[in-house]
Coordinates of C-alpha atoms in Angstrom, one line a residue:
Chain A
M9 CA 25.7 227.9 78.2
S10 CA 24.6 227.9 81.4
L11 CA 22.6 226.4 84.1
E12 CA 21.8 228.0 86.6
V13 CA 20.2 225.1 89.6
T14 CA 19.3 226.7 93.3
L15 CA 16.7 224.4 94.7
R16 CA 15.3 222.2 98.3
S17 CA 12.9 219.9 97.4
E18 CA 10.8 217.6 99.7
V19 CA 9.9 214.5 97.8
E20 CA 8.6 210.8 99.6
N21 CA 10.9 212.0 102.6
F22 CA 13.6 212.8 100.9
S23 CA 15.1 215.8 101.2
L24 CA 17.0 217.6 98.0
D25 CA 19.3 221.2 98.6
V26 CA 21.4 221.1 95.7
A27 CA 23.0 224.2 94.2
F28 CA 25.1 224.6 91.5
H29 CA 25.9 225.3 87.7
A30 CA 26.6 223.6 83.9
E31 CA 28.4 225.0 81.4
G32 CA 28.9 223.9 78.0
G33 CA 30.0 220.4 77.5
I34 CA 29.3 217.6 79.7
T35 CA 28.8 217.9 83.5
A36 CA 28.2 215.4 85.7
L37 CA 26.7 214.8 88.8
F38 CA 28.6 212.2 90.3
G39 CA 27.7 210.4 93.8
P40 CA 26.4 207.2 95.2
S41 CA 22.8 205.8 95.7
G42 CA 20.2 207.8 97.4
A43 CA 22.2 211.5 96.5
G44 CA 19.6 212.6 94.7
K45 CA 21.0 212.9 91.6
T46 CA 18.2 211.5 89.0
L47 CA 15.9 213.8 91.8
T48 CA 17.9 216.9 90.8
L49 CA 17.5 216.1 87.2
R50 CA 13.5 215.6 87.0
H51 CA 13.9 218.6 88.2
I52 CA 15.4 220.5 85.7
A53 CA 13.6 218.6 83.2
G54 CA 10.1 219.6 84.9
L55 CA 9.1 216.5 86.0
E56 CA 8.6 217.6 89.9
R57 CA 7.9 221.0 90.9
V58 CA 11.0 223.0 93.2
G59 CA 10.0 223.7 96.8
E60 CA 11.8 226.8 96.6
G61 CA 14.9 228.6 94.6
R62 CA 14.8 228.6 91.2
I63 CA 16.6 226.7 87.8
S64 CA 17.1 229.2 85.1
L65 CA 18.9 227.9 81.6
H66 CA 20.9 230.2 79.3
G67 CA 19.1 232.9 81.6
R68 CA 15.5 231.8 80.4
L69 CA 13.7 230.7 83.7
L70 CA 12.2 227.3 84.0
A71 CA 11.4 227.5 87.4
D72 CA 10.9 230.2 90.5
A73 CA 8.8 228.7 93.1
A74 CA 8.9 232.9 94.4
A75 CA 6.7 233.7 92.1
G76 CA 5.4 230.0 91.5
H77 CA 6.9 229.8 88.2
H78 CA 6.9 226.3 86.6
L79 CA 7.6 225.8 82.8
P80 CA 5.8 222.7 81.6
P81 CA 8.7 219.9 80.8
R82 CA 7.1 220.1 77.1
E83 CA 8.2 224.2 77.1
R84 CA 10.9 223.5 78.9
R85 CA 13.7 222.1 75.7
V86 CA 15.4 219.7 78.2
G87 CA 15.6 216.6 76.7
Y88 CA 16.1 213.6 78.9
L89 CA 17.8 210.2 78.7
F90 CA 16.4 207.9 81.1
Q91 CA 18.6 204.9 82.5
E92 CA 16.0 201.6 81.0
Y93 CA 16.2 204.7 77.8
A94 CA 11.8 204.5 77.7
V95 CA 11.9 203.5 74.0
F96 CA 8.0 203.3 72.9
P97 CA 7.8 199.5 72.2
H98 CA 5.2 199.7 70.2
L99 CA 7.2 202.7 67.9
D100 CA 9.4 201.4 65.1
V101 CA 13.3 203.2 65.6
A102 CA 11.9 206.0 63.1
R103 CA 8.3 206.6 64.5
N104 CA 10.4 207.0 68.0
I105 CA 13.0 209.3 66.7
A106 CA 10.8 211.6 65.0
F107 CA 7.9 212.0 68.6
G108 CA 8.7 214.9 69.1
L109 CA 9.3 216.5 65.8
A110 CA 5.1 216.2 65.0
D111 CA 4.9 220.4 64.3
R112 CA 7.7 219.4 61.6
P113 CA 7.2 219.2 58.2
R114 CA 7.2 215.4 57.2
R115 CA 10.4 215.9 54.8
E116 CA 12.2 217.9 57.5
R117 CA 11.3 215.0 59.7
E118 CA 11.9 212.1 57.7
A119 CA 15.0 214.5 57.2
R120 CA 16.1 214.9 60.1
V121 CA 15.7 211.3 61.8
A122 CA 18.0 209.9 58.7
A123 CA 20.9 212.6 59.9
L124 CA 19.8 211.5 63.9
L125 CA 20.1 207.4 62.3
E126 CA 24.1 208.2 60.9
M127 CA 25.3 210.5 63.6
V128 CA 24.3 207.5 66.2
D129 CA 25.7 204.6 63.9
L130 CA 21.7 203.1 63.3
A131 CA 22.0 203.9 59.7
G132 CA 19.6 201.7 58.3
F133 CA 17.7 200.5 61.8
D134 CA 14.8 202.7 60.3
G135 CA 11.9 200.3 60.0
R136 CA 13.0 198.0 62.7
R137 CA 11.2 197.0 65.5
V138 CA 12.1 198.0 69.6
R139 CA 11.9 194.5 70.9
G140 CA 14.7 193.2 68.4
L141 CA 16.8 195.6 69.9
S142 CA 20.0 195.2 72.4
G143 CA 20.7 197.3 74.7
G144 CA 23.1 199.4 73.7
E145 CA 21.2 199.8 70.3
R146 CA 18.4 201.0 72.6
Q147 CA 20.3 203.8 74.3
R148 CA 21.1 204.8 70.9
V149 CA 17.6 204.9 70.0
A150 CA 16.7 207.3 72.8
L151 CA 19.4 209.7 72.6
A152 CA 18.7 209.5 68.6
R153 CA 15.1 210.7 70.3
A154 CA 16.3 213.4 72.8
L155 CA 18.4 215.1 70.7
A156 CA 15.8 215.1 67.6
P157 CA 13.8 218.2 68.9
E158 CA 17.4 220.0 69.1
P159 CA 17.2 220.5 72.8
A160 CA 19.0 223.7 74.5
L161 CA 20.3 221.1 77.0
L162 CA 20.2 217.4 77.3
L163 CA 19.8 215.2 80.7
L164 CA 21.5 211.6 80.6
D165 CA 20.3 209.4 83.6
E166 CA 23.0 206.8 83.7
P167 CA 22.8 206.1 80.4
F168 CA 25.8 203.0 80.6
A169 CA 24.5 201.4 83.6
A170 CA 21.9 198.8 81.9
L171 CA 25.0 197.9 79.5
D172 CA 27.6 195.1 79.4
F173 CA 31.6 196.6 80.3
R174 CA 32.4 196.4 76.5
V175 CA 29.4 198.3 75.0
R176 CA 29.3 200.4 77.9
R177 CA 33.2 201.7 76.7
A178 CA 31.9 201.7 72.8
L179 CA 29.5 204.4 73.8
R180 CA 31.5 206.7 75.9
G181 CA 33.2 207.5 72.8
S182 CA 31.0 207.9 71.0
L183 CA 28.8 210.1 73.7
R184 CA 31.8 212.2 73.9
E185 CA 31.6 212.6 69.9
V186 CA 28.2 213.3 69.5
Q187 CA 28.0 216.3 72.3
R188 CA 31.2 217.6 70.2
R189 CA 29.0 217.1 66.7
T190 CA 25.6 218.6 68.3
G191 CA 27.1 221.1 71.2
V192 CA 24.1 220.7 72.9
P193 CA 25.3 220.4 76.4
M194 CA 25.1 217.6 79.1
V195 CA 24.4 217.3 82.0
L196 CA 25.2 213.2 83.4
V197 CA 24.5 210.9 86.1
T198 CA 26.8 208.2 87.2
H199 CA 28.5 206.4 89.9
S200 CA 31.0 206.0 88.2
L201 CA 34.2 207.6 88.3
A202 CA 36.2 206.3 85.1
E203 CA 32.8 208.5 83.1
V204 CA 33.9 211.0 85.1
R205 CA 37.2 211.3 84.1
E206 CA 36.6 210.0 81.0
L207 CA 33.1 212.6 80.1
A208 CA 33.0 215.1 82.2
D209 CA 34.8 219.0 81.5
H210 CA 33.1 219.9 84.7
L211 CA 32.1 218.2 87.8
V212 CA 29.6 218.3 90.4
L213 CA 29.8 215.9 94.0
M214 CA 26.3 214.6 95.3
D215 CA 25.9 212.9 98.7
R216 CA 22.4 212.8 100.3
G217 CA 20.5 215.3 98.5
R218 CA 23.3 217.9 99.8
V219 CA 26.5 219.2 96.5
L220 CA 29.8 218.3 98.4
A221 CA 31.8 220.3 95.7
E222 CA 31.8 221.8 92.3
G223 CA 34.2 222.7 89.7
R224 CA 36.4 221.5 86.6
T225 CA 36.4 217.8 86.8
A226 CA 40.6 217.7 86.7
D227 CA 40.2 220.7 90.3
V228 CA 38.0 218.7 91.9
L229 CA 39.4 215.7 91.6
S230 CA 43.1 216.2 93.1
D231 CA 41.4 218.7 95.4
P232 CA 38.1 217.6 96.6
G233 CA 38.0 220.9 98.8
G234 CA 36.7 219.4 101.9
P235 CA 36.7 216.3 104.3
Q236 CA 33.3 214.5 103.4
A237 CA 34.1 215.5 99.4
A238 CA 37.7 213.3 99.6
E239 CA 35.9 210.4 101.7
L240 CA 33.2 209.7 99.3
L241 CA 36.3 210.0 96.4
A242 CA 38.3 207.6 98.1
E243 CA 35.5 205.3 98.8
E244 CA 35.1 205.3 94.8
L245 CA 38.7 204.9 94.5
G246 CA 38.4 202.4 97.2
Chain B
M26 CA -37.1 201.4 63.7
S27 CA -38.0 198.5 63.6
L28 CA -36.1 195.3 64.5
P29 CA -36.1 191.8 65.5
P30 CA -35.0 191.1 69.1
L31 CA -32.2 190.0 68.3
G32 CA -30.9 192.8 66.4
L33 CA -32.5 195.3 68.0
S34 CA -30.3 194.2 71.1
L35 CA -26.9 193.8 69.1
V36 CA -27.8 197.7 68.1
V37 CA -28.2 198.2 71.3
A38 CA -25.2 197.0 72.6
A39 CA -23.1 198.2 70.3
L40 CA -23.8 201.5 70.6
A41 CA -23.8 201.3 74.2
T42 CA -20.5 199.5 74.5
A43 CA -19.4 202.9 72.1
L44 CA -20.6 205.9 74.3
S45 CA -19.3 203.6 77.2
V46 CA -15.5 203.6 75.3
L47 CA -16.4 207.3 74.3
V48 CA -16.8 208.7 78.0
G49 CA -15.4 205.7 79.9
L50 CA -11.5 206.2 77.8
P51 CA -11.5 209.6 79.6
L52 CA -12.5 208.6 83.4
A53 CA -10.0 205.8 82.9
W54 CA -7.5 207.8 82.4
L55 CA -8.5 210.1 84.8
L56 CA -8.9 207.5 87.6
A57 CA -5.3 206.1 86.5
R58 CA -2.9 209.9 86.1
R59 CA -4.4 212.4 87.8
S60 CA -5.1 213.2 91.9
F61 CA -7.7 215.4 92.8
P62 CA -10.4 215.6 95.5
G63 CA -13.6 213.7 95.0
R64 CA -11.3 211.4 93.3
D65 CA -12.9 208.4 95.0
L66 CA -16.3 209.3 95.5
L67 CA -16.2 209.5 91.3
T68 CA -14.5 205.6 91.7
V69 CA -17.7 204.5 93.6
L70 CA -20.5 206.6 90.7
I71 CA -19.0 204.9 88.4
L72 CA -18.7 201.3 89.3
L73 CA -22.5 201.8 91.8
P74 CA -23.7 200.6 88.7
M75 CA -21.9 197.5 88.8
V76 CA -23.6 196.2 92.2
L77 CA -27.5 197.9 92.9
P78 CA -29.8 195.5 91.0
P79 CA -30.3 196.9 87.8
T80 CA -34.1 197.7 89.4
V81 CA -32.5 200.6 91.5
L82 CA -30.1 201.5 88.7
G83 CA -33.6 202.1 86.1
Y84 CA -35.9 203.7 88.6
Y85 CA -33.2 206.3 89.1
L86 CA -32.4 206.4 85.0
L87 CA -36.6 206.7 84.9
V88 CA -37.1 209.6 87.9
A89 CA -33.6 210.8 85.7
L90 CA -34.9 210.8 82.1
G91 CA -38.8 211.0 82.5
R92 CA -41.0 213.9 82.1
G93 CA -40.9 215.3 84.9
G94 CA -36.9 214.3 85.5
P95 CA -34.1 217.0 85.0
I96 CA -32.7 215.4 81.7
G97 CA -36.3 214.5 80.1
Q98 CA -37.5 218.1 80.7
W99 CA -34.5 218.9 79.1
A100 CA -35.0 216.9 76.1
E101 CA -38.5 218.8 76.0
A102 CA -37.1 222.0 76.3
V103 CA -34.6 221.4 73.2
G104 CA -36.9 219.5 71.1
I105 CA -35.4 215.5 71.5
G106 CA -39.2 214.9 73.2
R107 CA -39.9 211.9 75.3
I108 CA -36.7 209.7 76.2
V109 CA -38.1 207.4 77.7
F110 CA -40.2 204.6 75.9
T111 CA -37.8 204.6 73.2
P112 CA -34.8 202.5 71.7
G113 CA -32.5 205.7 73.0
A114 CA -33.6 204.7 77.0
A115 CA -32.8 201.5 75.9
V116 CA -29.3 202.3 74.7
I117 CA -28.5 205.0 77.6
A118 CA -29.6 201.4 80.2
A119 CA -27.1 199.8 78.8
F120 CA -24.3 202.0 79.0
V121 CA -25.0 203.2 82.1
A122 CA -24.9 199.5 83.0
S123 CA -22.2 198.7 81.1
L124 CA -19.6 201.9 81.6
P125 CA -18.3 200.3 85.0
F126 CA -16.9 197.6 83.3
L127 CA -15.1 199.4 80.8
V128 CA -13.2 201.7 83.2
V129 CA -12.1 199.3 85.4
A130 CA -10.7 197.3 82.7
A131 CA -9.1 200.8 80.9
R132 CA -7.8 201.9 83.6
A133 CA -5.8 199.0 85.4
G134 CA -4.6 198.9 81.5
F135 CA -3.0 202.7 82.1
E136 CA -2.1 201.8 85.4
Q137 CA 0.1 199.0 84.1
V138 CA 2.2 201.5 81.7
D139 CA 5.3 202.9 83.0
P140 CA 5.1 206.1 83.5
A141 CA 8.8 206.8 82.6
Y142 CA 6.6 206.3 78.5
E143 CA 4.4 209.1 80.0
E144 CA 7.4 211.4 81.0
V145 CA 10.0 210.5 78.6
A146 CA 7.0 212.1 76.3
R147 CA 6.6 215.0 78.1
T148 CA 10.1 216.3 77.6
L149 CA 10.2 215.8 73.9
G150 CA 7.3 218.8 73.9
R151 CA 3.8 216.8 73.7
S152 CA 0.7 217.6 75.0
D153 CA -1.0 215.5 77.7
L154 CA -3.9 215.0 75.2
A155 CA -1.0 213.3 72.0
I156 CA 0.6 211.6 74.9
A157 CA -2.4 209.9 75.9
L158 CA -3.6 208.9 72.8
T159 CA -0.1 207.9 71.0
I160 CA 1.7 206.0 74.1
T161 CA -0.9 205.2 76.7
L162 CA -3.3 204.3 75.1
P163 CA -1.9 201.7 72.4
L164 CA 0.4 199.9 75.3
A165 CA -2.6 199.6 77.3
W166 CA -4.6 198.6 74.2
R167 CA -5.6 194.7 75.2
A168 CA -7.0 195.7 78.5
V169 CA -9.1 198.3 76.4
I170 CA -10.4 195.5 74.2
A171 CA -10.6 193.4 77.1
G172 CA -13.1 196.0 78.3
A173 CA -15.0 196.5 75.4
A174 CA -16.0 192.9 75.2
L175 CA -17.1 192.7 78.9
S176 CA -19.1 196.0 78.5
F177 CA -21.0 194.7 75.6
A178 CA -21.8 191.5 77.2
R179 CA -23.1 192.8 79.8
A180 CA -25.6 196.0 77.6
V181 CA -26.4 192.5 75.6
G182 CA -27.5 191.1 79.1
E183 CA -29.3 193.9 80.4
F184 CA -32.6 193.0 81.4
G185 CA -33.8 195.1 84.3
A186 CA -32.8 198.5 83.6
T187 CA -33.6 198.8 80.0
V188 CA -37.6 197.3 80.9
M189 CA -37.6 200.0 83.9
V190 CA -36.7 203.0 81.5
A191 CA -37.5 201.1 78.0
G192 CA -40.6 198.9 78.5
S193 CA -41.2 196.0 76.1
I194 CA -42.2 197.3 72.5
P195 CA -41.9 194.7 69.9
G196 CA -40.0 196.1 67.3
S197 CA -38.6 198.8 69.4
T198 CA -37.4 198.1 73.1
R199 CA -37.9 194.6 73.1
T200 CA -34.3 193.3 73.2
A201 CA -34.0 189.5 72.8
S202 CA -33.6 189.5 76.7
I203 CA -36.6 190.9 76.6
A204 CA -38.3 189.1 74.3
I205 CA -36.7 185.7 75.8
Y206 CA -39.0 186.1 79.0
D207 CA -42.5 187.7 77.1
A208 CA -42.0 184.2 75.7
V209 CA -40.9 182.3 78.6
Q210 CA -44.0 183.9 80.5
A211 CA -46.8 183.6 77.7
G212 CA -45.7 180.2 77.6
R213 CA -44.4 180.3 73.4
M214 CA -41.0 177.9 74.8
H215 CA -39.9 176.9 71.5
D216 CA -39.6 181.2 70.9
A217 CA -37.3 180.9 73.9
N218 CA -35.1 178.7 73.5
V219 CA -34.2 179.4 70.0
M220 CA -34.2 183.0 71.2
A221 CA -31.7 182.1 73.8
V222 CA -30.0 179.5 71.7
V223 CA -29.3 182.1 69.5
L224 CA -28.1 184.7 71.5
T225 CA -25.6 182.7 73.4
L226 CA -24.0 181.8 69.6
T227 CA -24.0 186.1 68.5
T228 CA -22.7 187.3 71.6
A229 CA -20.0 184.1 72.3
G230 CA -19.0 184.8 68.4
I231 CA -18.7 188.1 68.9
L232 CA -16.3 187.4 72.1
F233 CA -14.6 184.9 70.4
L234 CA -13.7 187.7 67.9
L235 CA -12.8 190.5 70.7
T236 CA -10.5 188.2 72.7
R237 CA -8.5 187.1 69.8
L238 CA -7.8 190.7 68.9
G239 CA -7.4 191.4 72.3
R240 CA -4.3 188.8 72.2
G241 CA -3.1 190.2 69.3
T242 CA 0.5 189.8 67.9
G243 CA 1.9 191.7 69.9
W244 CA 5.1 194.1 69.3

């Protein structure tokens, strides 16, 4: 797999100018608030239009500003886990997960929902209402929902930020496990170096709408390659 | 179709409300979720019947639907025949008067729905129409019910535009609000009294049910 991103955009007075690539496994976009991490994900998902540049996934062009090409989100096969999960409050757990499977035969849909519930440790939660779920359970429902239509890439926006630290630790481990089992490449937005160390194979350092460094996680952490990147990491390490 | 005034009022108001929902929901969604040239103008056009005197509204409808008007001529040409002074004209008058109430309430309801739900649905491969019907509409359900209730209330109370465009033909276009006016004019105060009380109780009952439905059990 490879994701190639070269984009410049102006969104609400914020200027984003980033270029990076991601391989299989988990790629972390790391940086402080206002680095443009979420905005970058939104461009990859197709929720924002690329002002200049292009985005391709497995050689398939998702967006190319020069050619006026913008594949709508529903045709991109890019899953998105929102920061607050956006689990549909009016649907039960099974219907949430099945939302992206509307075009599959019923039997296949049910089998897939059951398999996903099992994978995220929510077996038996099918008919549960969203209102009664904990933060960690909601996160896993949203993860299963995003994986259901077999995306070619999964974007995760601060998937652990809304959780307390114990749940966070447990779910980090299970995310790694889910990635390994499904093989779906993931791009993870985070501002936690602990998450980067534990999860990311590949690391992109970002600040103020720019990429400061990118490479294998261990390489970037040991040699950030520039004073700004080094400063960013030092700040986070305190 | 020959109905007593109260029955006619309820049938006309129910049809007008149904039309308001069918036409108003897509309009409300468009105004809440899309920006396009002329959006403000469209908003003003939809809201105008709320502030215009009903007689002015009725006058415009008479001009448009009458024999010499564009819609009237078209209806004659395709074999629908005359529109003005028929029950259909009463439904159209009540619909135009009640549409803005539905649109205002539903638009506010749609705007309250967190766009993140729709965005995540878009990444799950569903079309805009499917998302509007399975996510946005159910999440704005209460506002839509409230809008339908207001719309129905306005339609039952419709008087001025209806008189202008549909007249007061017993059994055909004489709705309860018009019949009450006619009764008072003719000095039949007892008739007016009975109709007023029955109309009040019936519509209050329907609004009560709609309000209960709108409150619902939630999720």
